[in-house]
PDB file of C-alpha atoms and ligand atoms in Angstrom:
ATOM      1  CA  UNK A   1     226.182 132.233 -26.060  1.00 75.00           C
ATOM      2  CA  UNK A   2     226.877 129.336 -23.714  1.00 85.00           C
ATOM      3  CA  UNK A   3     226.162 130.032 -20.021  1.00 94.00           C
ATOM      4  CA  UNK A   4     229.273 130.328 -17.840  1.00 97.00           C
ATOM      5  CA  UNK A   5     230.299 127.073 -16.203  1.00 98.00           C
ATOM      6  CA  UNK A   6     229.040 126.751 -12.637  1.00 98.00           C
ATOM      7  CA  UNK A   7     232.032 126.213 -10.361  1.00 98.00           C
ATOM      8  CA  UNK A   8     232.206 125.357  -6.657  1.00 98.00           C
ATOM      9  CA  UNK A   9     235.534 125.931  -4.885  1.00 99.00           C
ATOM     10  CA  UNK A  10     236.592 124.024  -1.763  1.00 98.00           C
ATOM     11  CA  UNK A  11     239.256 125.693   0.349  1.00 98.00           C
ATOM     12  CA  UNK A  12     240.558 125.253   3.888  1.00 98.00           C
ATOM     13  CA  UNK A  13     242.777 128.275   4.328  1.00 97.00           C
ATOM     14  CA  UNK A  14     244.211 131.454   2.922  1.00 97.00           C
ATOM     15  CA  UNK A  15     242.353 131.255  -0.385  1.00 98.00           C
ATOM     16  CA  UNK A  16     244.833 132.905  -2.732  1.00 98.00           C
ATOM     17  CA  UNK A  17     244.005 130.437  -5.514  1.00 98.00           C
ATOM     18  CA  UNK A  18     240.322 131.126  -4.955  1.00 98.00           C
ATOM     19  CA  UNK A  19     241.053 134.855  -5.239  1.00 98.00           C
ATOM     20  CA  UNK A  20     242.856 134.277  -8.543  1.00 98.00           C
ATOM     21  CA  UNK A  21     239.727 132.577  -9.880  1.00 98.00           C
ATOM     22  CA  UNK A  22     237.501 135.355  -8.521  1.00 98.00           C
ATOM     23  CA  UNK A  23     239.675 138.019 -10.176  1.00 98.00           C
ATOM     24  CA  UNK A  24     239.722 136.190 -13.496  1.00 98.00           C
ATOM     25  CA  UNK A  25     235.964 135.695 -13.404  1.00 98.00           C
ATOM     26  CA  UNK A  26     235.382 139.352 -12.557  1.00 97.00           C
ATOM     27  CA  UNK A  27     237.710 140.566 -15.320  1.00 97.00           C
ATOM     28  CA  UNK A  28     235.983 138.402 -17.907  1.00 96.00           C
ATOM     29  CA  UNK A  29     239.061 136.204 -18.378  1.00 95.00           C
ATOM     30  CA  UNK A  30     237.194 133.035 -17.408  1.00 97.00           C
ATOM     31  CA  UNK A  31     233.808 131.829 -18.645  1.00 97.00           C
ATOM     32  CA  UNK A  32     232.809 130.637 -15.187  1.00 98.00           C
ATOM     33  CA  UNK A  33     230.500 131.586 -12.391  1.00 98.00           C
ATOM     34  CA  UNK A  34     231.682 130.623  -8.912  1.00 98.00           C
ATOM     35  CA  UNK A  35     228.369 129.631  -7.348  1.00 98.00           C
ATOM     36  CA  UNK A  36     229.699 128.666  -3.945  1.00 98.00           C
ATOM     37  CA  UNK A  37     232.749 128.343  -1.737  1.00 98.00           C
ATOM     38  CA  UNK A  38     232.809 125.572   0.847  1.00 98.00           C
ATOM     39  CA  UNK A  39     235.265 125.253   3.703  1.00 98.00           C
ATOM     40  CA  UNK A  40     235.841 122.739   6.451  1.00 98.00           C
ATOM     41  CA  UNK A  41     237.409 125.491   8.585  1.00 98.00           C
ATOM     42  CA  UNK A  42     235.158 128.178  10.037  1.00 97.00           C
ATOM     43  CA  UNK A  43     238.165 130.535  10.255  1.00 97.00           C
ATOM     44  CA  UNK A  44     239.321 130.097   6.656  1.00 98.00           C
ATOM     45  CA  UNK A  45     240.183 133.386   4.978  1.00 98.00           C
ATOM     46  CA  UNK A  46     238.796 131.874   1.777  1.00 98.00           C
ATOM     47  CA  UNK A  47     235.306 132.309   3.252  1.00 98.00           C
ATOM     48  CA  UNK A  48     235.907 136.036   3.780  1.00 98.00           C
ATOM     49  CA  UNK A  49     237.234 136.418   0.238  1.00 98.00           C
ATOM     50  CA  UNK A  50     234.147 134.701  -1.131  1.00 98.00           C
ATOM     51  CA  UNK A  51     231.802 136.852   0.930  1.00 98.00           C
ATOM     52  CA  UNK A  52     233.658 140.010  -0.159  1.00 98.00           C
ATOM     53  CA  UNK A  53     233.080 138.980  -3.771  1.00 98.00           C
ATOM     54  CA  UNK A  54     229.391 138.306  -3.154  1.00 98.00           C
ATOM     55  CA  UNK A  55     229.791 134.546  -3.534  1.00 98.00           C
ATOM     56  CA  UNK A  56     227.757 132.289  -1.221  1.00 98.00           C
ATOM     57  CA  UNK A  57     230.182 130.866   1.340  1.00 98.00           C
ATOM     58  CA  UNK A  58     229.454 127.855   3.501  1.00 97.00           C
ATOM     59  CA  UNK A  59     231.215 126.287   6.460  1.00 97.00           C
ATOM     60  CA  UNK A  60     230.839 122.525   6.404  1.00 95.00           C
ATOM     61  CA  UNK A  61     232.180 121.624   9.818  1.00 94.00           C
ATOM     62  CA  UNK A  62     233.431 118.024  10.086  1.00 95.00           C
ATOM     63  CA  UNK A  63     232.759 118.063  13.830  1.00 94.00           C
ATOM     64  CA  UNK A  64     229.057 118.108  13.041  1.00 92.00           C
ATOM     65  CA  UNK A  65     229.217 114.873  11.020  1.00 94.00           C
ATOM     66  CA  UNK A  66     228.988 111.370  12.442  1.00 95.00           C
ATOM     67  CA  UNK A  67     231.972 110.106  10.440  1.00 96.00           C
ATOM     68  CA  UNK A  68     234.207 110.934   7.503  1.00 96.00           C
ATOM     69  CA  UNK A  69     232.029 109.354   4.863  1.00 97.00           C
ATOM     70  CA  UNK A  70     228.902 111.072   6.165  1.00 97.00           C
ATOM     71  CA  UNK A  71     230.783 114.361   6.083  1.00 98.00           C
ATOM     72  CA  UNK A  72     232.015 113.865   2.536  1.00 98.00           C
ATOM     73  CA  UNK A  73     228.534 112.852   1.410  1.00 98.00           C
ATOM     74  CA  UNK A  74     227.049 115.994   2.974  1.00 97.00           C
ATOM     75  CA  UNK A  75     229.691 118.067   1.208  1.00 97.00           C
ATOM     76  CA  UNK A  76     228.762 116.621  -2.165  1.00 98.00           C
ATOM     77  CA  UNK A  77     225.058 116.976  -1.426  1.00 97.00           C
ATOM     78  CA  UNK A  78     225.732 120.702  -0.977  1.00 98.00           C
ATOM     79  CA  UNK A  79     227.764 120.796  -4.185  1.00 98.00           C
ATOM     80  CA  UNK A  80     224.920 119.028  -6.007  1.00 98.00           C
ATOM     81  CA  UNK A  81     222.390 121.491  -4.595  1.00 98.00           C
ATOM     82  CA  UNK A  82     224.493 124.345  -5.972  1.00 98.00           C
ATOM     83  CA  UNK A  83     224.185 122.702  -9.390  1.00 98.00           C
ATOM     84  CA  UNK A  84     227.929 122.715  -9.848  1.00 98.00           C
ATOM     85  CA  UNK A  85     229.429 121.591 -13.108  1.00 98.00           C
ATOM     86  CA  UNK A  86     233.023 121.694 -11.898  1.00 98.00           C
ATOM     87  CA  UNK A  87     234.528 121.379  -8.407  1.00 98.00           C
ATOM     88  CA  UNK A  88     237.909 122.979  -7.754  1.00 98.00           C
ATOM     89  CA  UNK A  89     239.929 121.923  -4.716  1.00 98.00           C
ATOM     90  CA  UNK A  90     242.087 124.946  -3.977  1.00 98.00           C
ATOM     91  CA  UNK A  91     243.973 124.228  -0.780  1.00 98.00           C
ATOM     92  CA  UNK A  92     241.303 121.884   0.579  1.00 98.00           C
ATOM     93  CA  UNK A  93     243.176 119.956   3.245  1.00 96.00           C
ATOM     94  CA  UNK A  94     240.996 116.895   3.608  1.00 96.00           C
ATOM     95  CA  UNK A  95     241.222 113.572   1.837  1.00 96.00           C
ATOM     96  CA  UNK A  96     237.856 112.840   0.289  1.00 97.00           C
ATOM     97  CA  UNK A  97     236.298 109.392   0.300  1.00 97.00           C
ATOM     98  CA  UNK A  98     236.021 108.138  -3.302  1.00 97.00           C
ATOM     99  CA  UNK A  99     232.597 106.674  -2.490  1.00 97.00           C
ATOM    100  CA  UNK A 100     231.329 110.203  -1.902  1.00 97.00           C
ATOM    101  CA  UNK A 101     232.627 111.677  -5.140  1.00 97.00           C
ATOM    102  CA  UNK A 102     232.264 108.727  -7.529  1.00 96.00           C
ATOM    103  CA  UNK A 103     229.488 110.486  -9.510  1.00 96.00           C
ATOM    104  CA  UNK A 104     231.765 113.513  -9.827  1.00 97.00           C
ATOM    105  CA  UNK A 105     234.776 111.762 -11.377  1.00 97.00           C
ATOM    106  CA  UNK A 106     236.067 113.895 -14.192  1.00 97.00           C
ATOM    107  CA  UNK A 107     234.468 117.017 -12.768  1.00 98.00           C
ATOM    108  CA  UNK A 108     236.782 117.597  -9.798  1.00 98.00           C
ATOM    109  CA  UNK A 109     240.229 119.110 -10.097  1.00 98.00           C
ATOM    110  CA  UNK A 110     242.925 119.883  -7.536  1.00 98.00           C
ATOM    111  CA  UNK A 111     245.967 122.121  -7.491  1.00 98.00           C
ATOM    112  CA  UNK A 112     249.005 120.526  -5.913  1.00 98.00           C
ATOM    113  CA  UNK A 113     252.375 122.182  -5.242  1.00 98.00           C
ATOM    114  CA  UNK A 114     254.729 119.696  -6.875  1.00 98.00           C
ATOM    115  CA  UNK A 115     255.570 118.284 -10.268  1.00 98.00           C
ATOM    116  CA  UNK A 116     253.359 115.207  -9.942  1.00 98.00           C
ATOM    117  CA  UNK A 117     253.865 112.274  -9.829  1.00 98.00           C
ATOM    118  CA  UNK A 118     256.702 113.566  -7.632  1.00 98.00           C
ATOM    119  CA  UNK A 119     255.794 114.423  -4.049  1.00 98.00           C
ATOM    120  CA  UNK A 120     252.133 113.693  -3.522  1.00 98.00           C
ATOM    121  CA  UNK A 121     250.948 114.604  -0.026  1.00 97.00           C
ATOM    122  CA  UNK A 122     252.260 117.290   2.289  1.00 97.00           C
ATOM    123  CA  UNK A 123     255.480 119.337   2.703  1.00 98.00           C
ATOM    124  CA  UNK A 124     256.281 119.171  -0.981  1.00 98.00           C
ATOM    125  CA  UNK A 125     258.717 122.105  -1.034  1.00 98.00           C
ATOM    126  CA  UNK A 126     260.787 120.766   1.839  1.00 98.00           C
ATOM    127  CA  UNK A 127     260.847 117.269   0.387  1.00 98.00           C
ATOM    128  CA  UNK A 128     261.940 118.512  -3.041  1.00 98.00           C
ATOM    129  CA  UNK A 129     264.791 120.472  -1.433  1.00 98.00           C
ATOM    130  CA  UNK A 130     265.852 117.569   0.763  1.00 98.00           C
ATOM    131  CA  UNK A 131     265.950 115.281  -2.256  1.00 98.00           C
ATOM    132  CA  UNK A 132     268.337 117.685  -4.013  1.00 97.00           C
ATOM    133  CA  UNK A 133     265.956 118.366  -6.911  1.00 98.00           C
ATOM    134  CA  UNK A 134     266.931 121.058  -9.391  1.00 98.00           C
ATOM    135  CA  UNK A 135     263.321 121.589 -10.593  1.00 98.00           C
ATOM    136  CA  UNK A 136     260.085 121.982  -8.693  1.00 98.00           C
ATOM    137  CA  UNK A 137     256.622 123.197  -9.580  1.00 98.00           C
ATOM    138  CA  UNK A 138     252.892 122.779  -9.370  1.00 98.00           C
ATOM    139  CA  UNK A 139     250.291 120.592 -11.055  1.00 98.00           C
ATOM    140  CA  UNK A 140     246.578 120.740 -11.725  1.00 98.00           C
ATOM    141  CA  UNK A 141     245.052 117.295 -11.939  1.00 98.00           C
ATOM    142  CA  UNK A 142     241.757 115.473 -11.989  1.00 98.00           C
ATOM    143  CA  UNK A 143     240.880 113.989  -8.620  1.00 98.00           C
ATOM    144  CA  UNK A 144     240.604 110.215  -8.385  1.00 97.00           C
ATOM    145  CA  UNK A 145     240.748 107.669  -5.576  1.00 96.00           C
ATOM    146  CA  UNK A 146     244.581 107.926  -5.619  1.00 96.00           C
ATOM    147  CA  UNK A 147     245.764 110.755  -3.396  1.00 94.00           C
ATOM    148  CA  UNK A 148     247.236 113.443  -5.689  1.00 96.00           C
ATOM    149  CA  UNK A 149     247.444 110.660  -8.260  1.00 96.00           C
ATOM    150  CA  UNK A 150     244.775 111.452 -10.858  1.00 97.00           C
ATOM    151  CA  UNK A 151     245.596 112.370 -14.467  1.00 98.00           C
ATOM    152  CA  UNK A 152     247.595 115.599 -14.624  1.00 98.00           C
ATOM    153  CA  UNK A 153     246.147 118.378 -16.758  1.00 98.00           C
ATOM    154  CA  UNK A 154     248.888 120.993 -16.634  1.00 98.00           C
ATOM    155  CA  UNK A 155     252.086 121.900 -14.833  1.00 98.00           C
ATOM    156  CA  UNK A 156     254.388 124.807 -14.230  1.00 98.00           C
ATOM    157  CA  UNK A 157     258.023 124.351 -13.300  1.00 97.00           C
ATOM    158  CA  UNK A 158     260.701 126.522 -11.720  1.00 97.00           C
ATOM    159  CA  UNK A 159     264.420 126.028 -11.153  1.00 98.00           C
ATOM    160  CA  UNK A 160     265.485 125.465  -7.584  1.00 97.00           C
ATOM    161  CA  UNK A 161     268.176 128.023  -6.828  1.00 96.00           C
ATOM    162  CA  UNK A 162     271.107 127.821  -4.439  1.00 94.00           C
ATOM    163  CA  UNK A 163     269.937 129.084  -1.062  1.00 94.00           C
ATOM    164  CA  UNK A 164     266.268 128.325  -1.684  1.00 97.00           C
ATOM    165  CA  UNK A 165     264.280 127.473   1.423  1.00 97.00           C
ATOM    166  CA  UNK A 166     260.911 125.745   1.585  1.00 98.00           C
ATOM    167  CA  UNK A 167     259.335 129.114   2.315  1.00 98.00           C
ATOM    168  CA  UNK A 168     260.809 131.070  -0.549  1.00 96.00           C
ATOM    169  CA  UNK A 169     260.199 128.201  -2.955  1.00 97.00           C
ATOM    170  CA  UNK A 170     256.558 128.320  -1.908  1.00 97.00           C
ATOM    171  CA  UNK A 171     256.528 132.106  -2.312  1.00 98.00           C
ATOM    172  CA  UNK A 172     258.046 131.979  -5.795  1.00 97.00           C
ATOM    173  CA  UNK A 173     255.711 129.240  -6.884  1.00 98.00           C
ATOM    174  CA  UNK A 174     252.442 130.676  -5.624  1.00 98.00           C
ATOM    175  CA  UNK A 175     251.875 133.350  -8.334  1.00 98.00           C
ATOM    176  CA  UNK A 176     252.581 130.689 -10.948  1.00 98.00           C
ATOM    177  CA  UNK A 177     250.076 128.358  -9.281  1.00 98.00           C
ATOM    178  CA  UNK A 178     247.444 131.067  -9.639  1.00 98.00           C
ATOM    179  CA  UNK A 179     248.103 131.430 -13.349  1.00 98.00           C
ATOM    180  CA  UNK A 180     248.196 127.676 -13.845  1.00 98.00           C
ATOM    181  CA  UNK A 181     244.879 127.167 -12.107  1.00 98.00           C
ATOM    182  CA  UNK A 182     243.154 130.004 -13.957  1.00 98.00           C
ATOM    183  CA  UNK A 183     244.341 128.729 -17.321  1.00 98.00           C
ATOM    184  CA  UNK A 184     243.447 125.120 -16.539  1.00 98.00           C
ATOM    185  CA  UNK A 185     239.946 126.048 -15.414  1.00 98.00           C
ATOM    186  CA  UNK A 186     239.646 128.203 -18.531  1.00 98.00           C
ATOM    187  CA  UNK A 187     240.481 125.228 -20.766  1.00 98.00           C
ATOM    188  CA  UNK A 188     237.785 123.146 -19.082  1.00 98.00           C
ATOM    189  CA  UNK A 189     235.179 125.900 -19.002  1.00 98.00           C
ATOM    190  CA  UNK A 190     235.662 126.664 -22.677  1.00 97.00           C
ATOM    191  CA  UNK A 191     235.055 122.998 -23.461  1.00 96.00           C
ATOM    192  CA  UNK A 192     238.503 122.375 -24.933  1.00 97.00           C
ATOM    193  CA  UNK A 193     239.742 120.107 -22.189  1.00 98.00           C
ATOM    194  CA  UNK A 194     237.932 117.256 -20.524  1.00 97.00           C
ATOM    195  CA  UNK A 195     238.214 113.891 -18.830  1.00 97.00           C
ATOM    196  CA  UNK A 196     237.284 110.919 -20.956  1.00 95.00           C
ATOM    197  CA  UNK A 197     237.308 107.548 -19.152  1.00 93.00           C
ATOM    198  CA  UNK A 198     240.286 108.531 -17.033  1.00 94.00           C
ATOM    199  CA  UNK A 199     242.240 110.215 -19.814  1.00 96.00           C
ATOM    200  CA  UNK A 200     242.763 113.960 -20.240  1.00 97.00           C
ATOM    201  CA  UNK A 201     241.579 115.063 -23.683  1.00 97.00           C
ATOM    202  CA  UNK A 202     242.400 118.338 -25.390  1.00 97.00           C
ATOM    203  CA  UNK A 203     240.315 119.227 -28.424  1.00 96.00           C
ATOM    204  CA  UNK A 204     238.977 115.640 -28.370  1.00 94.00           C
ATOM    205  CA  UNK A 205     242.456 114.049 -28.497  1.00 96.00           C
ATOM    206  CA  UNK A 206     244.135 112.232 -25.619  1.00 96.00           C
ATOM    207  CA  UNK A 207     247.001 114.143 -24.048  1.00 96.00           C
ATOM    208  CA  UNK A 208     250.165 112.067 -23.675  1.00 92.00           C
ATOM    209  CA  UNK A 209     251.712 114.391 -21.140  1.00 95.00           C
ATOM    210  CA  UNK A 210     250.564 117.367 -19.088  1.00 97.00           C
ATOM    211  CA  UNK A 211     250.223 120.788 -20.697  1.00 98.00           C
ATOM    212  CA  UNK A 212     252.907 123.273 -19.701  1.00 98.00           C
ATOM    213  CA  UNK A 213     252.328 126.867 -18.628  1.00 98.00           C
ATOM    214  CA  UNK A 214     254.368 129.183 -20.844  1.00 96.00           C
ATOM    215  CA  UNK A 215     255.700 132.632 -19.996  1.00 94.00           C
ATOM    216  CA  UNK A 216     252.895 134.243 -22.036  1.00 95.00           C
ATOM    217  CA  UNK A 217     250.340 132.375 -19.883  1.00 93.00           C
ATOM    218  CA  UNK A 218     249.322 129.939 -22.589  1.00 95.00           C
ATOM    219  CA  UNK A 219     249.140 126.222 -21.918  1.00 97.00           C
ATOM    220  CA  UNK A 220     251.266 124.398 -24.445  1.00 96.00           C
ATOM    221  CA  UNK A 221     251.603 120.778 -25.459  1.00 94.00           C
ATOM    222  CA  UNK A 222     254.997 119.484 -24.389  1.00 85.00           C
ATOM    223  CA  UNK A 223     257.097 118.476 -27.405  1.00 75.00           C
ATOM    224  CA  UNK A 224     257.500 114.662 -27.690  1.00 67.00           C
TER     225      UNK A 224
HETATM  226  C1  GRF B   1     248.503 125.938  -2.547  1.00 55.17           C
HETATM  227  O1  GRF B   1     249.894 125.887  -2.463  1.00 55.17           O
HETATM  228  C2  GRF B   1     247.965 124.742  -3.276  1.00 55.17           C
HETATM  229  O2  GRF B   1     248.826 124.271  -4.273  1.00 55.17           O
HETATM  230  C3  GRF B   1     247.866 123.719  -2.170  1.00 55.17           C
HETATM  231  O3  GRF B   1     247.453 124.454  -1.049  1.00 55.17           O
HETATM  232  C4  GRF B   1     247.862 125.814  -1.179  1.00 55.17           C
HETATM  233  C5  GRF B   1     246.625 126.648  -1.046  1.00 55.17           C
HETATM  234  O4  GRF B   1     246.924 128.011  -1.011  1.00 55.17           O
HETATM  235  N1  GRF B   1     246.988 122.643  -2.518  1.00 55.17           N
HETATM  236  P1  GRF B   1     245.732 129.070  -1.046  1.00 55.17           P
HETATM  237  O5  GRF B   1     244.804 128.725   0.123  1.00 55.17           O
HETATM  238  O6  GRF B   1     245.043 128.947  -2.363  1.00 55.17           O
HETATM  239  O7  GRF B   1     246.396 130.393  -0.844  1.00 55.17           O
END
């Protein structure tokens, strides 16, 4: 049997997406082994969650680096040392320098709380509401030099309801984000989904549009 995929998770805060991956790994729902959790914030709850699960947790404090690029390079040196095969950005609140992660292209994914390409960057829920959108959601995508702009792997959408606020939109979306991330990582870890020269491939065929999370938790190809 193939060894579980070695995954490193980067997180700056609460760590609920990390916990979803930990739970899925523990329950045998994901063929991965989280070999390390890295955070830029010494106080990140994600570090406590990792430690509680027996996963090596590391603070990589930007204040100890001479500049941004040096910091990013030290981060990826740590990731390399952990022999990661996949890097998951799960609420990692720093923009990484593409020069630091160039060798990792196609092996880094991010979860972002919007239906990309809509609303890259911050405050996505508020911006979607202010724009009068009727749909909102979350995306898992490969990380490239474009901020929140790499090829999208999978999305989940929800209707925006009358009376929704940024906070309750975020609250309704979060459990779906967890499922989306777990399923997306599962697709990669099982070898079904990969990056090929900047294109997302499923079962060796280029995907024309992102996969969609269904109610039964499967990731489906969107009908043309
Ligand atoms: C999530 O909403 C994720 O989409 C965004 O940051 C948040 C992280 O939440 N990138 P958590 O730390 O995983 O709870």
